[in-house]
Amino acid sequence: QVTAKTAFLFILPQYNVSVPTADGELVQYHYGLKDLVTILFYIFIAIILHAVVQEYALDKINRRLHLSKVKHSKFNESGQLVAFHLTSVIWCLYVVVTEGYISNPRSLWENYPHVYLPYQVKFFYLCQLAYWLHALPELYFQKVRKEEIPRQLRCIALYLLHIAGAYLLNLTRLGLILLLLQYLAEFFFHMARLVYFTDENNEKLFNVWAVVFVVTRLFTLTLYILVIGFGLPRVESQALDPERGNFFSFLFNNILFRMSVLLLVCLFQASVMWRFIHFQLRRWREYWNEQSSRKRAAAASTRQQTKLLKRDSGYHENGVVKAENGTSPRTKKLKSP
């Protein structure tokens, strides 16, 4: 029994409480220091799953494609993230639908703070934290190039900041919707990169990603404005109460603070869109340069073939076909003796 209790500490979420409802009691969860033990266990699970995907899927495809070292590294990164984002999108969509967060948008801020979480919501957040923490040792295991490490560290840090912030500040419902939108756009991007590495002439999926990216950015900005600008200021409990998990809703009564937060959010989204537009312009410029170079090469090849055909078939001089040495290609008739 002692071993079982210790195993449950690693495997199952902790801090379960019985919350009275109209239909009886409902078991829900809140967070605490024991969550670190559970996260540690699932970090090892994520490392194992990472190795399985690499060994039985990505390495086999890499051996067939014969990619360069740079493309090999990017292919492995996108392959791992495609598997993770697809799983997370399906899982997150299932959670938000079954919990009613999409059908009832008011639930994103009603009854804030959302201290008590359903089992599937807490388990989802623990697994998300475990995955992005496991990505740190994977930088060493995958032998990532030094110039790629700062970019990947920034990406990992932003995801951890978002997920841990939503989890600790009791904004898990809003965090789930934002993660769903972000993972959906990232899935199409990394899927487009995989297709591009297999066939460099196929860039159609990048266009699909561009549309999905713009749509998800608009939804993300709308959600921020809806929740921060209109939802949280109407919460009944506006007093600072860390024991109940109410950390900052009282600040949103101050219109100056609320507008400052919205301004920061808009500036951040604008910077993301600027990088996206810059990336698209660079990609289109490279595409058109490649197309024009191909046309010039095709035209030069056509001219070269025309010259070769003329040289092989002779040329005309005063209406008579002449060969290369100036003699007529016709056979001369021999006079009879």
XYZ file of N, CA and C in Angstrom, residues 143-335:
579
model
N 21.222 16.981 -30.343
C 22.427 17.655 -30.858
C 22.053 18.822 -31.771
N 21.198 19.694 -31.237
C 20.738 20.856 -31.990
C 21.909 21.797 -32.237
N 21.964 22.385 -33.426
C 23.047 23.305 -33.766
C 23.011 24.541 -32.867
N 24.194 25.099 -32.579
C 24.292 26.209 -31.636
C 23.482 27.425 -32.082
N 23.462 27.687 -33.374
C 22.722 28.861 -33.848
C 21.214 28.683 -33.749
N 20.742 27.420 -33.600
C 19.316 27.167 -33.472
C 18.851 27.185 -32.012
N 19.774 27.048 -31.075
C 19.392 26.933 -29.663
C 18.684 28.180 -29.136
N 19.159 29.412 -29.381
C 18.438 30.584 -28.845
C 16.986 30.667 -29.326
N 16.740 30.364 -30.598
C 15.364 30.417 -31.111
C 14.477 29.406 -30.416
N 14.977 28.183 -30.251
C 14.171 27.163 -29.611
C 13.971 27.447 -28.127
N 14.982 28.019 -27.471
C 14.826 28.384 -26.058
C 13.758 29.459 -25.884
N 13.716 30.436 -26.792
C 12.674 31.471 -26.720
C 11.284 30.854 -26.891
N 11.170 29.931 -27.830
C 9.886 29.278 -28.063
C 9.438 28.491 -26.830
N 10.351 27.725 -26.242
C 10.031 26.929 -25.051
C 9.650 27.843 -23.888
N 10.400 28.921 -23.704
C 10.131 29.841 -22.596
C 8.760 30.497 -22.740
N 8.384 30.885 -23.962
C 7.079 31.519 -24.175
C 5.935 30.547 -23.890
N 6.089 29.314 -24.324
C 5.039 28.328 -24.049
C 4.936 28.047 -22.555
N 6.056 27.881 -21.883
C 6.025 27.630 -20.438
C 5.423 28.811 -19.689
N 5.765 30.028 -20.110
C 5.219 31.218 -19.461
C 3.706 31.279 -19.622
N 3.242 30.990 -20.819
C 1.799 31.036 -21.068
C 1.066 29.951 -20.280
N 1.540 28.709 -20.355
C 0.840 27.585 -19.723
C 0.903 27.692 -18.202
N 2.104 27.945 -17.669
C 2.238 28.062 -16.222
C 1.480 29.282 -15.699
N 1.491 30.392 -16.451
C 0.760 31.575 -16.015
C -0.735 31.329 -15.938
N -1.294 30.696 -16.970
C -2.727 30.387 -16.955
C -3.063 29.402 -15.834
N -2.168 28.468 -15.555
C -2.408 27.448 -14.525
C -2.336 28.044 -13.119
N -1.342 28.872 -12.860
C -1.140 29.404 -11.509
C -2.058 30.587 -11.202
N -2.450 31.346 -12.220
C -3.315 32.507 -12.012
C -4.787 32.169 -12.189
N -5.091 30.872 -12.303
C -6.477 30.391 -12.376
C -7.219 30.924 -13.602
N -6.494 31.054 -14.711
C -7.094 31.430 -15.987
C -7.032 30.253 -16.960
N -7.329 29.069 -16.452
C -7.150 27.850 -17.234
C -8.119 27.765 -18.407
N -9.311 28.317 -18.249
C -10.294 28.222 -19.336
C -9.870 29.074 -20.527
N -9.470 30.291 -20.260
C -8.956 31.144 -21.330
C -7.685 30.548 -21.926
N -6.814 30.005 -21.072
C -5.573 29.403 -21.550
C -5.818 28.238 -22.493
N -6.849 27.438 -22.241
C -7.156 26.306 -23.112
C -7.537 26.771 -24.519
N -8.390 27.782 -24.606
C -8.824 28.271 -25.920
C -7.635 28.863 -26.683
N -6.802 29.635 -25.983
C -5.646 30.242 -26.648
C -4.654 29.178 -27.108
N -4.452 28.145 -26.302
C -3.565 27.048 -26.718
C -4.119 26.322 -27.932
N -5.424 26.118 -27.960
C -6.038 25.443 -29.105
C -5.790 26.220 -30.390
N -5.960 27.530 -30.347
C -5.738 28.355 -31.532
C -4.264 28.352 -31.948
N -3.379 28.471 -30.968
C -1.945 28.500 -31.267
C -1.462 27.171 -31.836
N -1.872 26.073 -31.224
C -1.441 24.757 -31.691
C -1.994 24.447 -33.084
N -3.192 24.932 -33.386
C -3.765 24.687 -34.704
C -2.923 25.349 -35.789
N -2.528 26.610 -35.558
C -1.693 27.301 -36.540
C -0.312 26.653 -36.643
N 0.268 26.261 -35.512
C 1.591 25.640 -35.525
C 1.566 24.281 -36.217
N 0.481 23.550 -36.076
C 0.383 22.249 -36.740
C 0.469 22.407 -38.261
N -0.272 23.362 -38.816
C -0.249 23.563 -40.271
C 1.124 24.053 -40.735
N 1.788 24.880 -39.921
C 3.102 25.375 -40.320
C 4.119 24.243 -40.413
N 4.188 23.422 -39.382
C 5.186 22.351 -39.382
C 4.804 21.242 -40.370
N 3.524 21.053 -40.610
C 3.107 20.100 -41.638
C 3.526 20.597 -43.011
N 3.415 21.900 -43.246
C 3.847 22.477 -44.525
C 5.354 22.320 -44.708
N 6.113 22.468 -43.618
C 7.567 22.286 -43.730
C 7.919 20.839 -44.076
N 7.212 19.881 -43.489
C 7.486 18.477 -43.807
C 7.208 18.187 -45.278
N 6.095 18.696 -45.783
C 5.763 18.481 -47.192
C 6.794 19.156 -48.085
N 7.252 20.335 -47.684
C 8.243 21.067 -48.483
C 9.569 20.313 -48.540
N 9.966 19.685 -47.429
C 11.219 18.938 -47.429
C 11.141 17.698 -48.310
N 9.970 17.112 -48.444
C 9.828 15.946 -49.320
C 9.717 16.350 -50.783
N 9.127 17.533 -51.044
C 8.980 18.032 -52.417
C 9.083 19.551 -52.374
N 10.225 20.092 -52.800
C 10.468 21.529 -52.685
C 9.588 22.355 -53.611
N 8.953 21.733 -54.593
C 8.052 22.461 -55.486
C 6.637 22.571 -54.928
N 6.370 21.864 -53.840
C 5.027 21.846 -53.257
C 4.979 22.802 -52.061
N 4.411 23.996 -52.267
C 4.283 24.979 -51.202
C 2.829 25.365 -50.944
N 1.903 24.558 -51.418
C 0.489 24.898 -51.267
C 0.071 24.918 -49.802
N 0.635 24.026 -49.000
C 0.226 23.962 -47.601
C 0.674 25.198 -46.824
N 1.707 25.880 -47.298
C 2.100 27.142 -46.673
C 1.000 28.191 -46.838
N 0.312 28.164 -47.970
C -0.798 29.095 -48.169
C -1.950 28.786 -47.221
N -2.198 27.496 -46.987
C -3.233 27.111 -46.021
C -2.839 27.590 -44.627
N -1.558 27.396 -44.282
C -1.090 27.862 -42.969
C -1.236 29.364 -42.835
N -0.968 30.117 -43.905
C -1.079 31.577 -43.838
C -2.503 32.003 -43.510
N -3.481 31.355 -44.128
C -4.882 31.686 -43.848
C -5.242 31.322 -42.410
N -4.850 30.117 -41.976
C -5.157 29.678 -40.609
C -4.480 30.588 -39.590
N -3.247 30.999 -39.873
C -2.513 31.861 -38.945
C -3.237 33.200 -38.750
N -3.654 33.820 -39.841
C -4.336 35.117 -39.741
C -5.658 34.970 -38.984
N -6.415 33.920 -39.282
C -7.701 33.711 -38.615
C -7.505 33.485 -37.114
N -6.523 32.656 -36.742
C -6.287 32.392 -35.319
C -5.789 33.636 -34.591
N -4.987 34.479 -35.263
C -4.562 35.736 -34.625
C -5.759 36.641 -34.336
N -6.697 36.712 -35.290
C -7.882 37.547 -35.092
C -8.732 37.017 -33.938
N -8.902 35.693 -33.877
C -9.665 35.109 -32.777
C -8.954 35.336 -31.440
N -7.630 35.218 -31.434
C -6.873 35.427 -30.201
C -7.040 36.854 -29.690
N -6.898 37.821 -30.576
C -7.059 39.213 -30.179
C -8.482 39.492 -29.704
N -9.464 38.905 -30.377
C -10.861 39.089 -29.961
C -11.104 38.519 -28.569
N -10.530 37.345 -28.293
C -10.698 36.735 -26.976
C -10.078 37.597 -25.874
N -8.882 38.123 -26.126
C -8.244 38.990 -25.135
C -9.125 40.211 -24.830
N -9.636 40.831 -25.877
C -10.468 42.024 -25.678
C -11.758 41.658 -24.939
N -12.350 40.513 -25.306
C -13.596 40.087 -24.686
C -13.426 39.782 -23.203
N -12.365 39.021 -22.875
C -12.178 38.586 -21.485
C -11.614 39.706 -20.627
N -10.553 40.370 -21.109
C -9.900 41.403 -20.301
C -10.689 42.714 -20.305
N -11.234 43.066 -21.475
C -11.924 44.348 -21.571
C -13.335 44.343 -21.018
N -14.048 43.188 -21.148
C -15.451 43.171 -20.757
C -15.781 42.115 -19.705
N -15.052 41.001 -19.681
C -15.406 39.905 -18.781
C -14.929 40.079 -17.360
N -13.607 40.154 -17.176
C -13.048 40.224 -15.824
C -13.489 41.461 -15.037
N -13.684 42.638 -15.656
C -14.169 43.781 -14.861
C -15.552 43.572 -14.263
N -16.333 42.606 -14.774
C -17.677 42.366 -14.255
C -17.737 41.221 -13.254
N -16.582 40.692 -12.867
C -16.556 39.610 -11.880
C -17.062 40.139 -10.547
N -17.870 39.332 -9.865
C -18.473 39.777 -8.607
C -17.423 40.028 -7.532
N -16.483 39.093 -7.381
C -15.455 39.233 -6.344
C -14.266 39.990 -6.927
N -14.148 41.266 -6.557
C -13.092 42.114 -7.094
C -11.987 42.404 -6.085
N -12.080 41.850 -4.886
C -11.077 42.129 -3.858
C -9.882 41.197 -4.018
N -8.715 41.689 -3.648
C -7.502 40.865 -3.682
C -7.599 39.793 -2.607
N -7.556 38.537 -3.033
C -7.710 37.420 -2.101
C -6.855 36.255 -2.601
N -5.547 36.270 -2.278
C -4.672 35.185 -2.758
C -5.078 33.809 -2.251
N -5.681 33.742 -1.073
C -6.073 32.440 -0.541
C -7.149 31.785 -1.401
N -8.010 32.593 -1.989
C -9.049 32.060 -2.877
C -8.603 32.040 -4.330
N -7.359 32.465 -4.582
C -6.843 32.444 -5.939
C -7.181 33.664 -6.753
N -7.709 34.712 -6.131
C -8.048 35.938 -6.838
C -6.872 36.894 -6.731
N -6.046 36.931 -7.775
C -4.795 37.675 -7.708
C -4.898 39.086 -8.275
N -5.645 39.251 -9.355
C -5.556 40.545 -10.019
C -6.863 41.017 -10.653
N -7.988 40.350 -10.426
C -9.220 40.811 -11.073
C -9.613 42.205 -10.597
N -9.221 42.557 -9.343
C -9.545 43.891 -8.840
C -8.853 44.983 -9.656
N -7.717 44.640 -10.292
C -7.000 45.642 -11.073
C -7.772 46.068 -12.319
N -8.641 45.166 -12.816
C -9.338 45.469 -14.056
C -10.494 46.438 -13.856
N -10.792 46.784 -12.593
C -11.741 47.870 -12.366
C -11.142 49.214 -12.760
N -9.812 49.294 -12.715
C -9.114 50.518 -13.113
C -9.009 50.537 -14.631
N -9.678 51.495 -15.242
C -9.711 51.536 -16.703
C -8.334 51.800 -17.295
N -7.477 52.542 -16.560
C -6.126 52.807 -17.066
C -5.320 51.522 -17.142
N -5.416 50.705 -16.091
C -4.704 49.417 -16.094
C -5.253 48.508 -17.192
N -6.575 48.487 -17.331
C -7.198 47.617 -18.337
C -6.767 48.015 -19.750
N -6.755 49.302 -20.027
C -6.349 49.761 -21.350
C -4.864 49.529 -21.595
N -4.049 49.610 -20.537
C -2.614 49.352 -20.683
C -2.363 47.899 -21.056
N -3.084 46.987 -20.397
C -2.927 45.566 -20.699
C -3.370 45.273 -22.128
N -4.507 45.842 -22.537
C -4.988 45.625 -23.906
C -4.021 46.207 -24.930
N -3.413 47.348 -24.593
C -2.439 47.943 -25.510
C -1.220 47.045 -25.674
N -0.739 46.466 -24.573
C 0.397 45.545 -24.651
C 0.049 44.310 -25.475
N -1.164 43.802 -25.276
C -1.599 42.635 -26.046
C -1.647 42.966 -27.532
N -2.208 44.128 -27.881
C -2.300 44.532 -29.283
C -0.913 44.733 -29.900
N -0.001 45.319 -29.132
C 1.352 45.516 -29.648
C 2.049 44.183 -29.888
N 1.853 43.249 -28.971
C 2.467 41.923 -29.146
C 1.903 41.217 -30.375
N 0.575 41.263 -30.544
C -0.033 40.636 -31.714
C 0.397 41.329 -33.002
N 0.574 42.652 -32.935
C 1.042 43.389 -34.114
C 2.461 42.979 -34.488
N 3.318 42.774 -33.479
C 4.685 42.331 -33.772
C 4.693 40.933 -34.385
N 3.808 40.062 -33.890
C 3.700 38.720 -34.468
C 3.243 38.794 -35.924
N 2.254 39.638 -36.194
C 1.774 39.788 -37.563
C 2.837 40.405 -38.464
N 3.644 41.317 -37.934
C 4.702 41.924 -38.735
C 5.735 40.878 -39.145
N 6.124 40.015 -38.196
C 7.067 38.949 -38.537
C 6.454 38.002 -39.564
N 5.165 37.739 -39.421
C 4.487 36.864 -40.380
C 4.478 37.485 -41.774
N 4.136 38.776 -41.871
C 4.112 39.460 -43.169
C 5.508 39.504 -43.777
N 6.514 39.777 -42.942
C 7.896 39.797 -43.443
C 8.291 38.425 -43.976
N 7.907 37.372 -43.269
C 8.209 36.013 -43.724
C 7.520 35.716 -45.052
N 6.249 36.112 -45.190
C 5.508 35.854 -46.426
C 6.113 36.618 -47.604
N 6.479 37.880 -47.375
C 7.086 38.669 -48.449
C 8.411 38.066 -48.896
N 9.220 37.621 -47.939
C 10.489 37.003 -48.297
C 10.262 35.703 -49.063
N 9.279 34.918 -48.633
C 8.992 33.654 -49.326
C 8.503 33.896 -50.748
N 7.606 34.872 -50.929
C 7.116 35.171 -52.274
C 8.224 35.738 -53.154
N 9.116 36.559 -52.561
C 10.222 37.102 -53.345
C 11.127 35.978 -53.824
N 11.442 35.031 -52.930
C 12.269 33.895 -53.322
C 11.569 33.041 -54.380
N 10.257 32.907 -54.243
C 9.510 32.090 -55.213
C 9.557 32.716 -56.604
N 9.306 34.043 -56.674
C 9.303 34.690 -57.988
C 10.701 34.758 -58.583
N 11.718 34.938 -57.756
C 13.090 34.903 -58.265
C 13.427 33.534 -58.842
N 12.965 32.501 -58.147
C 13.220 31.141 -58.635
C 12.481 30.890 -59.940
N 11.227 31.380 -60.031
C 10.461 31.196 -61.262
C 11.090 31.938 -62.436
N 11.555 33.176 -62.207
C 12.178 33.945 -63.288
C 13.493 33.319 -63.729
N 14.271 32.791 -62.780
C 15.519 32.130 -63.153
C 15.252 30.870 -63.967
N 14.177 30.155 -63.600
C 13.816 28.969 -64.377
C 13.399 29.341 -65.796
N 12.645 30.445 -65.933
C 12.236 30.872 -67.266
C 13.435 31.275 -68.113
N 14.389 32.002 -67.485
C 15.592 32.391 -68.231
C 16.392 31.165 -68.647
N 16.488 30.191 -67.742
C 17.226 28.964 -68.079
C 16.525 28.200 -69.191
N 15.179 28.170 -69.151
C 14.435 27.475 -70.209
C 14.602 28.180 -71.549
N 14.565 29.540 -71.537
C 14.746 30.285 -72.782
C 16.141 30.077 -73.352
N 17.167 30.089 -72.475
C 18.535 29.859 -72.939
C 18.691 28.459 -73.509
N 18.042 27.494 -72.868
C 18.116 26.120 -73.374
C 17.447 25.991 -74.735
N 16.323 26.709 -74.909
C 15.627 26.671 -76.198
C 16.479 27.273 -77.310
N 17.126 28.405 -77.023
C 18.002 29.028 -78.026
C 19.165 28.115 -78.383
N 19.729 27.456 -77.366
C 20.851 26.558 -77.620
C 20.429 25.385 -78.498
N 19.244 24.852 -78.234
C 18.761 23.736 -79.043
C 18.500 24.176 -80.475
N 18.005 25.410 -80.667
C 17.757 25.930 -82.016
C 19.054 26.045 -82.799
N 20.093 26.533 -82.141
C 21.397 26.640 -82.800
C 21.927 25.273 -83.199
N 21.767 24.304 -82.303
C 22.256 22.964 -82.613
C 21.501 22.358 -83.786
N 20.177 22.604 -83.863
C 19.393 22.063 -84.970
C 19.817 22.687 -86.290
N 20.064 24.015 -86.293
C 20.519 24.671 -87.518
C 21.870 24.139 -87.961
N 22.743 23.920 -86.986
C 24.084 23.440 -87.330
C 24.032 22.027 -87.896
N 23.115 21.203 -87.333
C 23.017 19.830 -87.810
C 22.382 19.748 -89.201
N 21.412 20.633 -89.490
C 20.674 20.536 -90.757
C 21.228 21.444 -91.848
N 22.304 22.228 -91.562
C 22.881 23.144 -92.535
C 22.193 24.483 -92.490
N 22.589 25.375 -93.448
C 21.968 26.694 -93.471
C 21.733 27.073 -94.928
N 20.900 28.075 -95.134
C 20.522 28.508 -96.479
C 21.380 29.676 -96.915
N 21.786 29.639 -98.161
C 22.548 30.756 -98.727
C 22.055 30.971 -100.156
N 21.458 32.125 -100.412
C 20.882 32.464 -101.721
C 19.856 31.435 -102.173
N 19.072 30.962 -101.189
C 18.020 30.009 -101.509
C 18.478 28.594 -101.651
N 19.786 28.331 -101.496
C 20.318 26.983 -101.635
C 20.806 26.514 -100.282
N 20.467 25.289 -99.909
C 20.903 24.747 -98.643
C 22.369 24.405 -98.722
N 23.139 24.943 -97.812
C 24.572 24.694 -97.776
C 24.923 23.901 -96.525
N 25.934 23.086 -96.620
C 26.417 22.380 -95.436
C 27.414 23.250 -94.712
N 28.015 22.741 -93.659
C 28.927 23.539 -92.842
C 30.159 23.954 -93.622
N 30.675 23.139 -94.555
C 31.881 23.473 -95.312
C 31.586 24.274 -96.569
N 30.325 24.668 -96.751
C 29.963 25.505 -97.887
C 29.545 24.727 -99.101
N 29.671 23.420 -99.119
C 29.276 22.619 -100.278
C 27.795 22.312 -100.222
N 27.228 22.039 -101.357
C 25.809 21.725 -101.411
C 25.586 20.323 -100.878
N 24.524 20.128 -100.108
C 24.259 18.787 -99.574
C 23.772 17.815 -100.638
N 23.417 18.333 -101.868
C 22.955 17.431 -102.913
C 24.113 16.633 -103.512
N 23.859 15.423 -103.899
C 24.878 14.577 -104.525
C 25.047 14.954 -105.984
N 26.267 15.095 -106.436
C 26.541 15.460 -107.822
C 26.380 14.253 -108.734
N 25.790 14.557 -109.940
C 25.654 13.490 -110.912
C 26.961 13.358 -111.715
N 27.429 12.146 -111.859
C 28.639 11.903 -112.624
C 28.336 11.805 -114.120
N 29.161 12.509 -114.929
C 28.963 12.463 -116.379
C 29.412 11.099 -116.894
